[in-house]
mmCIF file of C-alpha atoms and ligand atoms in Angstrom:
data_model
loop_
_atom_site.group_PDB
_atom_site.id
_atom_site.type_symbol
_atom_site.label_atom_id
_atom_site.label_comp_id
_atom_site.label_asym_id
_atom_site.label_seq_id
_atom_site.Cartn_x
_atom_site.Cartn_y
_atom_site.Cartn_z
ATOM 1 C CA MET A 477 4.133 31.072 85.463
ATOM 2 C CA ALA A 478 5.469 27.486 84.889
ATOM 3 C CA ALA A 479 9.226 28.102 84.852
ATOM 4 C CA PRO A 480 11.438 28.786 80.973
ATOM 5 C CA PRO A 481 12.192 25.503 79.628
ATOM 6 C CA THR A 482 15.981 24.418 79.717
ATOM 7 C CA GLU A 483 18.209 24.381 77.064
ATOM 8 C CA ALA A 484 17.547 20.614 77.089
ATOM 9 C CA GLU A 485 14.049 20.654 76.704
ATOM 10 C CA SER A 486 13.918 23.232 74.301
ATOM 11 C CA ARG A 487 16.019 20.889 72.717
ATOM 12 C CA ALA A 488 14.477 17.720 73.171
ATOM 13 C CA ARG A 489 10.632 18.519 71.691
ATOM 14 C CA PRO A 490 8.394 21.254 70.995
ATOM 15 C CA VAL A 491 5.824 22.621 74.031
ATOM 16 C CA LEU A 492 2.281 21.394 74.382
ATOM 17 C CA PRO A 493 -0.466 23.160 74.218
ATOM 18 C CA SER A 494 -0.955 24.268 77.664
ATOM 19 C CA ALA A 495 -4.551 23.071 77.712
ATOM 20 C CA ALA A 496 -3.999 19.231 75.753
ATOM 21 C CA ARG A 497 -0.511 19.232 78.845
ATOM 22 C CA ALA A 498 -3.748 20.722 81.937
ATOM 23 C CA ALA A 499 -5.331 17.837 80.500
ATOM 24 C CA MET A 500 -2.682 14.931 80.861
ATOM 25 C CA GLU A 501 -1.826 16.078 83.813
ATOM 26 C CA ALA A 502 -5.303 15.604 84.980
ATOM 27 C CA LEU A 503 -5.347 12.001 83.855
ATOM 28 C CA ASN A 504 -2.508 11.246 85.558
ATOM 29 C CA ALA A 505 -3.775 12.611 88.929
ATOM 30 C CA GLU A 506 -6.469 9.604 88.236
ATOM 31 C CA ALA A 507 -4.163 7.134 87.424
ATOM 32 C CA ASP A 508 -1.910 7.322 89.938
ATOM 33 C CA GLY A 509 -3.042 4.716 91.970
ATOM 34 C CA LEU A 510 -2.463 2.267 89.115
ATOM 35 C CA HIS A 511 1.149 3.071 88.977
ATOM 36 C CA ILE A 512 2.082 4.229 86.069
ATOM 37 C CA TRP A 513 2.383 8.233 84.609
ATOM 38 C CA LEU A 514 1.295 9.304 81.253
ATOM 39 C CA ARG A 515 3.656 11.299 80.110
ATOM 40 C CA THR A 516 3.467 15.090 80.190
ATOM 41 C CA GLN A 517 7.061 15.577 79.265
ATOM 42 C CA ALA A 518 9.748 14.708 77.461
ATOM 43 C CA ASN A 519 12.753 12.632 78.520
ATOM 44 C CA ALA A 520 16.140 15.337 79.490
ATOM 45 C CA PRO A 521 19.059 13.779 79.160
ATOM 46 C CA ALA A 522 21.433 14.386 81.949
ATOM 47 C CA GLN A 523 24.541 14.922 80.247
ATOM 48 C CA ARG A 524 25.273 17.193 77.360
ATOM 49 C CA PRO A 525 26.323 15.927 73.968
ATOM 50 C CA TRP A 526 30.342 14.676 74.087
ATOM 51 C CA PHE A 527 31.720 15.768 70.712
ATOM 52 C CA HIS A 528 30.580 19.844 71.224
ATOM 53 C CA ASP A 529 33.126 21.480 72.502
ATOM 54 C CA GLY A 530 31.386 23.630 76.037
ATOM 55 C CA GLY A 531 34.024 24.419 77.086
ATOM 56 C CA LEU A 532 36.734 23.809 80.522
ATOM 57 C CA ALA A 533 33.579 24.081 82.588
ATOM 58 C CA ALA A 534 31.275 22.352 81.351
ATOM 59 C CA GLY A 535 29.077 19.720 83.332
ATOM 60 C CA GLY A 536 25.611 17.772 82.269
ATOM 61 C CA GLN A 537 22.706 18.968 83.784
ATOM 62 C CA VAL A 538 19.467 17.428 85.671
ATOM 63 C CA ALA A 539 16.352 17.153 83.698
ATOM 64 C CA GLN A 540 13.645 19.473 85.556
ATOM 65 C CA GLY A 541 9.848 17.857 86.738
ATOM 66 C CA ARG A 542 8.434 14.601 86.734
ATOM 67 C CA VAL A 543 11.467 13.112 84.479
ATOM 68 C CA GLY A 544 14.501 14.876 86.902
ATOM 69 C CA ALA A 545 12.729 13.662 89.960
ATOM 70 C CA ASN A 546 15.304 10.592 91.189
ATOM 71 C CA GLN A 547 17.688 11.886 88.840
ATOM 72 C CA MET A 548 21.195 12.999 90.455
ATOM 73 C CA LYS A 549 24.493 13.786 89.316
ATOM 74 C CA ALA A 550 27.782 13.271 91.431
ATOM 75 C CA ALA A 551 30.068 16.657 92.092
ATOM 76 C CA PRO A 552 33.322 17.279 91.994
ATOM 77 C CA HIS A 553 34.252 17.343 95.456
ATOM 78 C CA ARG A 554 38.160 16.975 97.858
ATOM 79 C CA TRP A 555 37.454 15.261 101.160
ATOM 80 C CA ARG A 556 41.155 16.972 103.371
ATOM 81 C CA TRP A 557 42.312 14.080 105.400
ATOM 82 C CA SER A 558 43.385 17.301 107.991
ATOM 83 C CA GLU A 559 39.093 17.356 108.353
ATOM 84 C CA ILE A 560 37.824 14.072 108.544
ATOM 85 C CA SER A 561 41.137 11.739 109.928
ATOM 86 C CA PRO A 562 40.032 13.372 113.145
ATOM 87 C CA TYR A 563 37.157 10.969 113.138
ATOM 88 C CA LEU A 564 38.602 8.013 112.846
ATOM 89 C CA GLY A 565 40.794 8.787 116.255
ATOM 90 C CA ARG A 566 37.077 9.245 117.651
ATOM 91 C CA ILE A 567 36.013 5.953 116.266
ATOM 92 C CA ALA A 568 38.757 4.581 117.942
ATOM 93 C CA GLU A 569 38.322 5.759 121.330
ATOM 94 C CA ILE A 570 34.636 4.848 121.399
ATOM 95 C CA ALA A 571 35.725 1.323 119.991
ATOM 96 C CA ARG A 572 37.887 0.885 122.351
ATOM 97 C CA ASN A 573 35.996 1.672 125.749
ATOM 98 C CA ALA A 574 32.806 0.092 124.425
ATOM 99 C CA ASP A 575 30.835 -2.380 125.564
ATOM 100 C CA VAL A 576 29.981 -3.781 122.629
ATOM 101 C CA SER A 577 32.329 -2.829 119.934
ATOM 102 C CA PRO A 578 31.353 -1.064 117.170
ATOM 103 C CA ILE A 579 32.849 -3.312 115.024
ATOM 104 C CA GLU A 580 30.070 -6.059 116.272
ATOM 105 C CA PHE A 581 27.639 -3.601 115.499
ATOM 106 C CA ALA A 582 28.040 -2.245 112.487
ATOM 107 C CA ASP A 583 30.515 -4.533 110.495
ATOM 108 C CA ARG A 584 33.356 -2.273 110.741
ATOM 109 C CA GLN A 585 34.568 1.075 111.986
ATOM 110 C CA GLN A 586 34.505 3.704 109.411
ATOM 111 C CA PHE A 587 33.219 6.741 108.211
ATOM 112 C CA LEU A 588 32.043 6.324 104.130
ATOM 113 C CA LEU A 589 32.832 9.246 102.047
ATOM 114 C CA VAL A 590 29.045 10.542 100.717
ATOM 115 C CA ASN A 591 29.266 12.881 97.355
ATOM 116 C CA PRO A 592 27.509 15.925 97.935
ATOM 117 C CA GLY A 593 26.150 15.424 94.656
ATOM 118 C CA LEU A 594 24.665 12.425 95.423
ATOM 119 C CA GLY A 595 21.220 13.704 98.424
ATOM 120 C CA GLY A 596 23.172 11.236 101.085
ATOM 121 C CA ARG A 597 23.763 8.174 98.966
ATOM 122 C CA LEU A 598 26.933 6.373 100.126
ATOM 123 C CA GLN A 599 29.341 6.519 97.060
ATOM 124 C CA VAL A 600 31.323 9.014 95.369
ATOM 125 C CA ALA A 601 30.353 8.527 92.081
ATOM 126 C CA SER A 602 27.956 6.747 90.374
ATOM 127 C CA THR A 603 29.514 2.865 90.492
ATOM 128 C CA ILE A 604 32.229 3.827 93.298
ATOM 129 C CA ARG A 605 31.776 3.231 97.173
ATOM 130 C CA CYS A 606 34.882 4.575 99.316
ATOM 131 C CA ALA A 607 35.692 4.251 103.369
ATOM 132 C CA VAL A 608 37.968 4.322 105.444
ATOM 133 C CA SER A 609 38.372 2.057 108.312
ATOM 134 C CA ILE A 610 40.150 1.842 111.085
ATOM 135 C CA TYR A 611 41.523 -1.266 113.003
ATOM 136 C CA ASN A 612 42.228 -0.786 117.155
ATOM 137 C CA PRO A 613 45.054 -3.615 117.948
ATOM 138 C CA GLY A 614 43.114 -7.139 118.317
ATOM 139 C CA ASP A 615 40.474 -6.119 115.749
ATOM 140 C CA VAL A 616 38.971 -8.765 113.520
ATOM 141 C CA ALA A 617 36.475 -8.671 110.578
ATOM 142 C CA PRO A 618 35.914 -12.436 109.715
ATOM 143 C CA VAL A 619 35.966 -14.120 107.199
ATOM 144 C CA HIS A 620 33.644 -13.647 104.179
ATOM 145 C CA ARG A 621 32.692 -13.346 100.620
ATOM 146 C CA HIS A 622 30.733 -11.003 98.531
ATOM 147 C CA THR A 623 29.751 -9.697 94.927
ATOM 148 C CA PRO A 624 31.277 -6.225 95.187
ATOM 149 C CA ASN A 625 34.910 -6.300 94.224
ATOM 150 C CA ALA A 626 36.880 -4.161 96.703
ATOM 151 C CA SER A 627 40.479 -2.743 97.863
ATOM 152 C CA ARG A 628 42.296 -1.074 99.914
ATOM 153 C CA THR A 629 45.004 1.024 100.126
ATOM 154 C CA ILE A 630 46.756 1.594 103.102
ATOM 155 C CA LEU A 631 47.379 4.985 104.984
ATOM 156 C CA SER A 632 48.520 3.994 108.460
ATOM 157 C CA ASP A 633 52.465 2.597 108.860
ATOM 158 C CA ASN A 634 51.241 -0.988 109.926
ATOM 159 C CA GLY A 635 48.485 -2.736 107.561
ATOM 160 C CA GLY A 636 47.493 -5.246 109.649
ATOM 161 C CA TYR A 637 46.715 -8.224 107.221
ATOM 162 C CA THR A 638 44.050 -9.215 104.813
ATOM 163 C CA THR A 639 44.333 -13.068 104.119
ATOM 164 C CA ILE A 640 42.589 -13.851 100.885
ATOM 165 C CA GLU A 641 41.961 -17.800 99.601
ATOM 166 C CA GLY A 642 44.642 -18.548 102.018
ATOM 167 C CA GLU A 643 47.257 -16.288 101.317
ATOM 168 C CA ARG A 644 48.519 -13.423 103.977
ATOM 169 C CA CYS A 645 48.932 -10.632 103.341
ATOM 170 C CA ALA A 646 50.773 -8.152 105.917
ATOM 171 C CA ALA A 647 51.178 -4.817 104.918
ATOM 172 C CA SER A 648 52.102 -1.105 105.462
ATOM 173 C CA ARG A 649 51.479 2.059 104.627
ATOM 174 C CA GLY A 650 51.077 2.210 100.058
ATOM 175 C CA ASP A 651 50.441 -1.106 99.878
ATOM 176 C CA LEU A 652 47.213 -2.048 97.974
ATOM 177 C CA ILE A 653 45.479 -5.004 98.301
ATOM 178 C CA LEU A 654 42.345 -6.359 96.082
ATOM 179 C CA THR A 655 39.739 -8.895 97.312
ATOM 180 C CA PRO A 656 38.090 -9.585 93.904
ATOM 181 C CA ASN A 657 34.550 -10.701 94.145
ATOM 182 C CA GLY A 658 34.331 -13.988 95.530
ATOM 183 C CA THR A 659 37.028 -14.289 97.090
ATOM 184 C CA TRP A 660 36.814 -15.596 100.694
ATOM 185 C CA HIS A 661 38.957 -12.953 103.077
ATOM 186 C CA ASP A 662 39.459 -11.812 106.800
ATOM 187 C CA HIS A 663 41.143 -8.471 107.982
ATOM 188 C CA GLY A 664 42.379 -8.298 111.375
ATOM 189 C CA ASN A 665 45.176 -5.996 113.404
ATOM 190 C CA ASP A 666 47.659 -7.909 114.400
ATOM 191 C CA GLY A 667 50.407 -5.058 115.400
ATOM 192 C CA ALA A 668 50.798 -2.629 118.586
ATOM 193 C CA THR A 669 49.303 0.452 116.724
ATOM 194 C CA PRO A 670 46.044 1.573 114.941
ATOM 195 C CA VAL A 671 45.496 0.626 111.383
ATOM 196 C CA VAL A 672 43.957 2.879 109.259
ATOM 197 C CA TRP A 673 43.350 2.161 104.982
ATOM 198 C CA ALA A 674 40.578 3.460 102.432
ATOM 199 C CA ASP A 675 38.087 1.082 101.215
ATOM 200 C CA ILE A 676 36.670 1.169 97.514
ATOM 201 C CA LEU A 677 34.890 -0.495 96.022
ATOM 202 C CA ASP A 678 32.050 -0.995 93.055
ATOM 203 C CA PHE A 679 29.397 -1.901 95.482
ATOM 204 C CA PRO A 680 26.444 1.170 94.208
ATOM 205 C CA LEU A 681 26.666 -0.854 90.869
ATOM 206 C CA LEU A 682 25.928 -4.213 91.919
ATOM 207 C CA GLU A 683 23.397 -2.220 94.588
ATOM 208 C CA PHE A 684 21.706 -0.823 91.436
ATOM 209 C CA LEU A 685 22.029 -4.077 89.849
ATOM 210 C CA ASP A 686 19.977 -5.772 92.817
ATOM 211 C CA CYS A 687 23.485 -8.379 92.424
ATOM 212 C CA SER A 688 24.801 -7.891 96.311
ATOM 213 C CA TRP A 689 25.230 -11.104 98.820
ATOM 214 C CA ILE A 690 27.431 -11.878 100.928
ATOM 215 C CA ASP A 691 28.235 -15.522 102.815
ATOM 216 C CA GLU A 692 29.613 -15.627 106.133
ATOM 217 C CA ASP A 693 29.189 -18.893 105.964
ATOM 218 C CA PHE A 694 33.207 -19.961 105.153
ATOM 219 C CA PRO A 695 33.258 -24.143 104.676
ATOM 220 C CA GLY A 696 37.500 -24.475 105.014
ATOM 221 C CA GLU A 697 39.234 -25.462 108.208
ATOM 222 C CA ARG A 698 39.607 -21.903 110.881
ATOM 223 C CA GLN A 699 42.232 -20.927 113.034
ATOM 224 C CA GLY A 700 42.311 -18.869 116.341
ATOM 225 C CA ASN A 701 39.477 -17.661 117.187
ATOM 226 C CA ALA A 702 37.517 -18.868 114.706
ATOM 227 C CA ARG A 703 36.489 -15.785 112.453
ATOM 228 C CA ALA A 704 39.691 -15.906 110.329
ATOM 229 C CA GLN A 705 40.439 -18.391 107.686
ATOM 230 C CA LYS A 706 43.853 -20.077 107.908
ATOM 231 C CA PRO A 707 46.609 -19.296 105.933
ATOM 232 C CA LEU A 708 47.629 -21.642 102.686
ATOM 233 C CA HIS A 709 50.285 -19.904 101.363
ATOM 234 C CA GLY A 710 52.805 -17.242 102.659
ATOM 235 C CA ASP A 711 52.722 -13.477 102.240
ATOM 236 C CA GLY A 712 53.755 -12.670 98.762
ATOM 237 C CA TYR A 713 52.198 -15.433 97.108
ATOM 238 C CA SER A 714 50.976 -14.671 94.488
ATOM 239 C CA ALA A 715 53.598 -11.462 93.969
ATOM 240 C CA ARG A 716 56.158 -15.091 93.448
ATOM 241 C CA LEU A 717 53.852 -16.560 91.236
ATOM 242 C CA TYR A 718 52.720 -13.558 88.663
ATOM 243 C CA GLY A 719 55.633 -11.026 89.549
ATOM 244 C CA ALA A 720 58.261 -11.620 86.971
ATOM 245 C CA GLY A 721 56.632 -9.147 84.423
ATOM 246 C CA GLY A 722 55.646 -11.401 80.795
ATOM 247 C CA MET A 723 56.216 -14.816 82.712
ATOM 248 C CA LEU A 724 53.047 -16.243 83.862
ATOM 249 C CA PRO A 725 53.089 -19.918 85.674
ATOM 250 C CA GLY A 726 52.115 -23.037 84.278
ATOM 251 C CA PHE A 727 51.073 -24.943 87.048
ATOM 252 C CA VAL A 728 48.502 -22.995 88.503
ATOM 253 C CA SER A 729 44.772 -21.919 87.565
ATOM 254 C CA HIS A 730 44.595 -17.981 87.326
ATOM 255 C CA ALA A 731 40.784 -17.942 88.572
ATOM 256 C CA ARG A 732 41.417 -17.528 92.502
ATOM 257 C CA GLY A 733 37.015 -17.716 94.292
ATOM 258 C CA ILE A 734 34.479 -18.242 92.554
ATOM 259 C CA GLY A 735 34.690 -14.752 90.377
ATOM 260 C CA HIS A 736 35.407 -14.047 87.027
ATOM 261 C CA ASP A 737 37.107 -11.969 84.948
ATOM 262 C CA THR A 738 39.657 -11.182 88.054
ATOM 263 C CA SER A 739 43.372 -11.107 88.952
ATOM 264 C CA PRO A 740 44.796 -13.837 91.155
ATOM 265 C CA VAL A 741 47.016 -11.369 92.123
ATOM 266 C CA PHE A 742 46.094 -9.680 95.390
ATOM 267 C CA HIS A 743 49.040 -7.863 97.426
ATOM 268 C CA TYR A 744 51.131 -4.913 95.894
ATOM 269 C CA ARG A 745 53.625 -3.469 98.008
ATOM 270 C CA GLY A 746 54.123 0.597 98.319
ATOM 271 C CA SER A 747 57.625 0.191 98.202
ATOM 272 C CA GLN A 748 57.850 -1.362 95.066
ATOM 273 C CA ILE A 749 55.056 0.122 93.157
ATOM 274 C CA ARG A 750 57.234 3.879 94.059
ATOM 275 C CA ALA A 751 60.092 1.836 92.829
ATOM 276 C CA ALA A 752 58.820 0.742 89.904
ATOM 277 C CA LEU A 753 57.071 4.717 88.948
ATOM 278 C CA ASP A 754 61.262 5.631 89.908
ATOM 279 C CA ALA A 755 62.690 3.832 87.693
ATOM 280 C CA LEU A 756 60.567 5.709 84.834
ATOM 281 C CA ARG A 757 60.911 9.039 86.155
ATOM 282 C CA ASP A 758 63.205 10.018 83.265
ATOM 283 C CA GLU A 759 60.629 9.072 80.826
ATOM 284 C CA ALA A 760 58.741 11.674 78.915
ATOM 285 C CA GLY A 761 55.270 9.800 80.561
ATOM 286 C CA ASP A 762 51.785 10.800 79.355
ATOM 287 C CA PRO A 763 50.880 14.371 78.251
ATOM 288 C CA TYR A 764 47.640 13.756 80.191
ATOM 289 C CA GLU A 765 48.567 11.644 83.338
ATOM 290 C CA GLY A 766 52.219 11.408 84.141
ATOM 291 C CA VAL A 767 53.808 8.861 84.689
ATOM 292 C CA THR A 768 51.815 5.860 84.740
ATOM 293 C CA LEU A 769 51.694 2.293 86.283
ATOM 294 C CA ARG A 770 48.838 -0.008 85.125
ATOM 295 C CA PHE A 771 47.779 -2.810 88.195
ATOM 296 C CA VAL A 772 46.288 -5.835 85.953
ATOM 297 C CA ASN A 773 45.168 -9.276 85.754
ATOM 298 C CA PRO A 774 48.711 -10.798 84.974
ATOM 299 C CA ALA A 775 46.753 -13.812 83.074
ATOM 300 C CA THR A 776 44.743 -11.189 80.439
ATOM 301 C CA GLY A 777 46.672 -8.145 80.467
ATOM 302 C CA GLU A 778 43.052 -6.601 81.325
ATOM 303 C CA ALA A 779 41.898 -4.293 85.155
ATOM 304 C CA VAL A 780 42.423 -6.356 87.619
ATOM 305 C CA PHE A 781 38.091 -6.390 88.138
ATOM 306 C CA PRO A 782 36.053 -6.383 85.692
ATOM 307 C CA THR A 783 34.281 -2.635 87.212
ATOM 308 C CA LEU A 784 37.730 -1.089 88.218
ATOM 309 C CA ASP A 785 40.822 -0.017 87.187
ATOM 310 C CA TYR A 786 43.576 0.782 89.049
ATOM 311 C CA SER A 787 46.582 2.373 88.064
ATOM 312 C CA ALA A 788 49.103 4.226 90.417
ATOM 313 C CA GLN A 789 50.717 7.998 88.922
ATOM 314 C CA LEU A 790 53.684 9.981 89.544
ATOM 315 C CA MET A 791 53.891 13.920 88.806
ATOM 316 C CA ARG A 792 57.154 15.409 89.101
ATOM 317 C CA SER A 793 57.869 18.766 90.708
ATOM 318 C CA GLY A 794 56.506 21.352 88.433
ATOM 319 C CA GLU A 795 55.098 19.088 86.251
ATOM 320 C CA ALA A 796 51.140 19.658 84.982
ATOM 321 C CA THR A 797 48.675 17.379 83.332
ATOM 322 C CA ARG A 798 46.592 18.793 80.387
ATOM 323 C CA TRP A 799 43.097 18.723 80.336
ATOM 324 C CA LYS A 800 41.429 15.087 79.905
ATOM 325 C CA ARG A 801 37.999 13.850 80.082
ATOM 326 C CA GLU A 802 36.365 10.843 80.006
ATOM 327 C CA THR A 803 33.033 9.196 80.043
ATOM 328 C CA ALA A 804 34.378 7.131 83.215
ATOM 329 C CA ASN A 805 35.131 8.499 86.511
ATOM 330 C CA ALA A 806 37.908 8.914 88.222
ATOM 331 C CA PHE A 807 38.912 8.824 92.286
ATOM 332 C CA TYR A 808 42.195 9.772 93.192
ATOM 333 C CA ILE A 809 43.980 9.261 96.512
ATOM 334 C CA VAL A 810 47.108 11.158 97.351
ATOM 335 C CA LEU A 811 49.676 9.041 98.913
ATOM 336 C CA ASP A 812 52.074 11.581 98.818
ATOM 337 C CA GLY A 813 53.039 15.074 97.133
ATOM 338 C CA GLU A 814 50.987 18.502 97.205
ATOM 339 C CA GLY A 815 49.552 19.687 94.554
ATOM 340 C CA THR A 816 45.825 21.049 92.441
ATOM 341 C CA THR A 817 43.548 19.305 90.637
ATOM 342 C CA GLU A 818 40.982 22.197 88.658
ATOM 343 C CA ILE A 819 37.572 19.570 87.711
ATOM 344 C CA ALA A 820 35.102 22.127 85.250
ATOM 345 C CA GLY A 821 36.201 25.069 86.310
ATOM 346 C CA ARG A 822 37.076 24.268 89.976
ATOM 347 C CA HIS A 823 40.169 24.427 92.054
ATOM 348 C CA PHE A 824 40.806 21.738 94.616
ATOM 349 C CA ASP A 825 44.363 21.563 96.048
ATOM 350 C CA TRP A 826 45.402 18.553 97.813
ATOM 351 C CA LYS A 827 47.995 16.992 99.932
ATOM 352 C CA THR A 828 49.158 13.673 101.464
ATOM 353 C CA ASN A 829 46.185 11.634 102.375
ATOM 354 C CA ASP A 830 43.708 13.714 100.272
ATOM 355 C CA ILE A 831 41.291 12.331 98.633
ATOM 356 C CA VAL A 832 39.657 13.741 95.164
ATOM 357 C CA VAL A 833 36.454 12.438 93.136
ATOM 358 C CA VAL A 834 36.133 13.666 89.387
ATOM 359 C CA PRO A 835 32.741 12.478 88.246
ATOM 360 C CA ASN A 836 32.416 11.210 84.664
ATOM 361 C CA PHE A 837 32.390 14.170 81.793
ATOM 362 C CA LEU A 838 34.477 17.206 83.610
ATOM 363 C CA TRP A 839 36.926 18.527 82.506
ATOM 364 C CA ARG A 840 40.011 17.714 84.353
ATOM 365 C CA ARG A 841 43.977 18.524 84.802
ATOM 366 C CA HIS A 842 46.607 18.127 88.050
ATOM 367 C CA VAL A 843 49.232 20.030 88.627
ATOM 368 C CA ASN A 844 52.042 19.161 90.769
ATOM 369 C CA ARG A 845 52.512 22.976 93.385
ATOM 370 C CA GLY A 846 54.977 20.648 95.820
ATOM 371 C CA PRO A 847 59.378 20.847 95.728
ATOM 372 C CA GLY A 848 58.904 16.937 95.259
ATOM 373 C CA ASP A 849 57.201 14.189 93.795
ATOM 374 C CA ALA A 850 53.692 13.542 94.064
ATOM 375 C CA LEU A 851 52.238 10.315 94.230
ATOM 376 C CA LEU A 852 48.239 9.319 93.316
ATOM 377 C CA TYR A 853 46.483 5.746 93.061
ATOM 378 C CA LEU A 854 43.458 6.202 90.642
ATOM 379 C CA CYS A 855 40.644 3.919 90.490
ATOM 380 C CA SER A 856 38.282 4.257 87.339
ATOM 381 C CA ASP A 857 35.518 2.724 86.788
ATOM 382 C CA ARG A 858 36.524 2.490 82.807
ATOM 383 C CA PRO A 859 36.562 -1.085 82.500
ATOM 384 C CA LEU A 860 32.743 -1.192 82.732
ATOM 385 C CA PHE A 861 32.459 1.449 80.689
ATOM 386 C CA GLU A 862 33.908 0.265 78.019
ATOM 387 C CA LYS A 863 32.459 -3.572 78.589
ATOM 388 C CA ILE A 864 28.741 -1.366 78.017
ATOM 389 C CA GLY A 865 30.557 0.448 74.111
ATOM 390 C CA GLN A 866 30.565 3.442 75.934
ATOM 391 C CA TYR A 867 34.283 4.732 76.975
ATOM 392 C CA ARG A 868 35.376 7.856 75.087
ATOM 393 C CA ALA A 869 37.675 10.429 76.625
ATOM 394 C CA GLN A 870 39.114 13.557 75.420
ATOM 395 C CA GLY A 871 42.062 15.542 75.634
ATOM 396 C CA ARG A 872 42.953 18.969 74.754
ATOM 397 C CA THR A 873 46.486 20.445 73.559
ATOM 398 C CA SER A 874 48.614 22.884 74.934
ATOM 399 C CA ASP A 875 46.720 25.771 72.815
ATOM 400 C CA GLY A 876 43.391 24.200 73.549
ATOM 401 C CA GLU A 877 42.182 22.401 70.563
ATOM 402 C CA VAL A 878 39.658 18.827 71.300
ATOM 403 C CA VAL A 879 41.444 15.837 70.582
ATOM 404 C CA GLN A 880 39.687 12.816 70.676
ATOM 405 C CA LEU A 881 41.657 10.259 72.422
ATOM 406 C CA VAL A 882 39.410 7.609 72.605
ATOM 407 C CA ALA A 883 36.268 7.812 70.203
HETATM 408 FE FE1 FE2 B 1023 34.142 -7.564 102.524
#
C-alpha cells in the first residue's frame, strides 16, 4: 500500500487515478535511457508558507519520491569545541612527524564541519562552508586567489599572518581577516606556537553555480620561500585608510583585487571589536540580536562580500533575545561566554569556541546564561537573499505575536 500523501502533496494537487499513474510510471521505465522523466508527481516545496504561523518548532519538509530524491535540508547544529578541537592536535602531531606534510597533499591541515542534514556534503548551510585549520610554526599556505569569498576568525592567541593584496596582517585571537574573492592571499605561522582559526566561505554557493576556480600563478614579486607575496603595505594599512568612521580617503581606489562589490578593509582586530561593543553596552540594543556591530564595506555601506554579511554581537549577562527567523542562514562562532541558542524547539548550549548553525526559516533566540558577557560572531548569507529578492525576517513580540521585521 502506498504511503499516504504528505501535507505538501495533498495541498499541491489532486491524486491521479492509480491506473493512469501506473501507466505513466511504465512509460518512465521505457524513457529512462533517453534522460527524460515523465512527471508522475507534483513538485513539493521544501519550506512551509512564510506568512503562516506554524509555531516555534516549525521547520520545512523534504519532498517524497522522485521529486525529493536530491532534496536535502540543513539541520540546526552545534559543534562543541571540547569534542572537535582534539582532532586539531592530532592533525598537528601527524604533520610534525610526516614524511610529506599534509599541507602538501591536502592543501590545508584542517577539518571541515559537516551539517548532519546535508548528506555528508562539506557545508554547514546551503551556501556556507566552515573549516577549522591548524598551522604549526613554520607552515605556509602559498599565495593564491579564488572566486569564493573567505574569512578567518582567529581562535588561538597567536594568529599567524595573512598577506592580502600586499597588506600583511599579523593576527591574534578574536581578529577577523577577510580575503574577498579575487584577492591574492597567503598565510603562514611565523610564531612559536600553533595557529588555529575558523575559515568561513561561500564555497558551496560557488560550486553550485559552477563558478569556483583558483589561480595559483601569482605574477608579482615573491619573498623568502618564493611561495609568499612580498608585502607592499604594513599591518594596519586598510585600518589606516578606512578606520576613521564616516571619512574615506580620496587618493586610492576602493577596489582591491579583481572581485566586484567587496570590502577594501581586510583586517579587524578582536581587541577593537570588543572595545567598540563595550562602548555601546549601555545602549538598549536590538531586542532580537542584542548589541551588534556590522562589518561593512566603508566605501558603500554594504556587506563586506556580495554574498556574506558579518557582525559581532554582545549579549550582557542574563540577556535573552526575542524569537526571530529569517529566510537567510545564520552561522555563529562563540568568542566568549556561555549560553543557549534555542532553534526550532531544540536547545543548544554553548560556551567559548563552540560553533552553531541556524538554518534559514527556523525560529531562534539566544540566552546569555553566564556571569559575564557573551560575544558571538555572526556570518549570514543575507546579502545573497536580498540580491535575489528573497530576504524576509520575522520576530515575535514578548506576548508571542508574529511581526514582520522585513516583509
Ligand atoms: Fe584561499
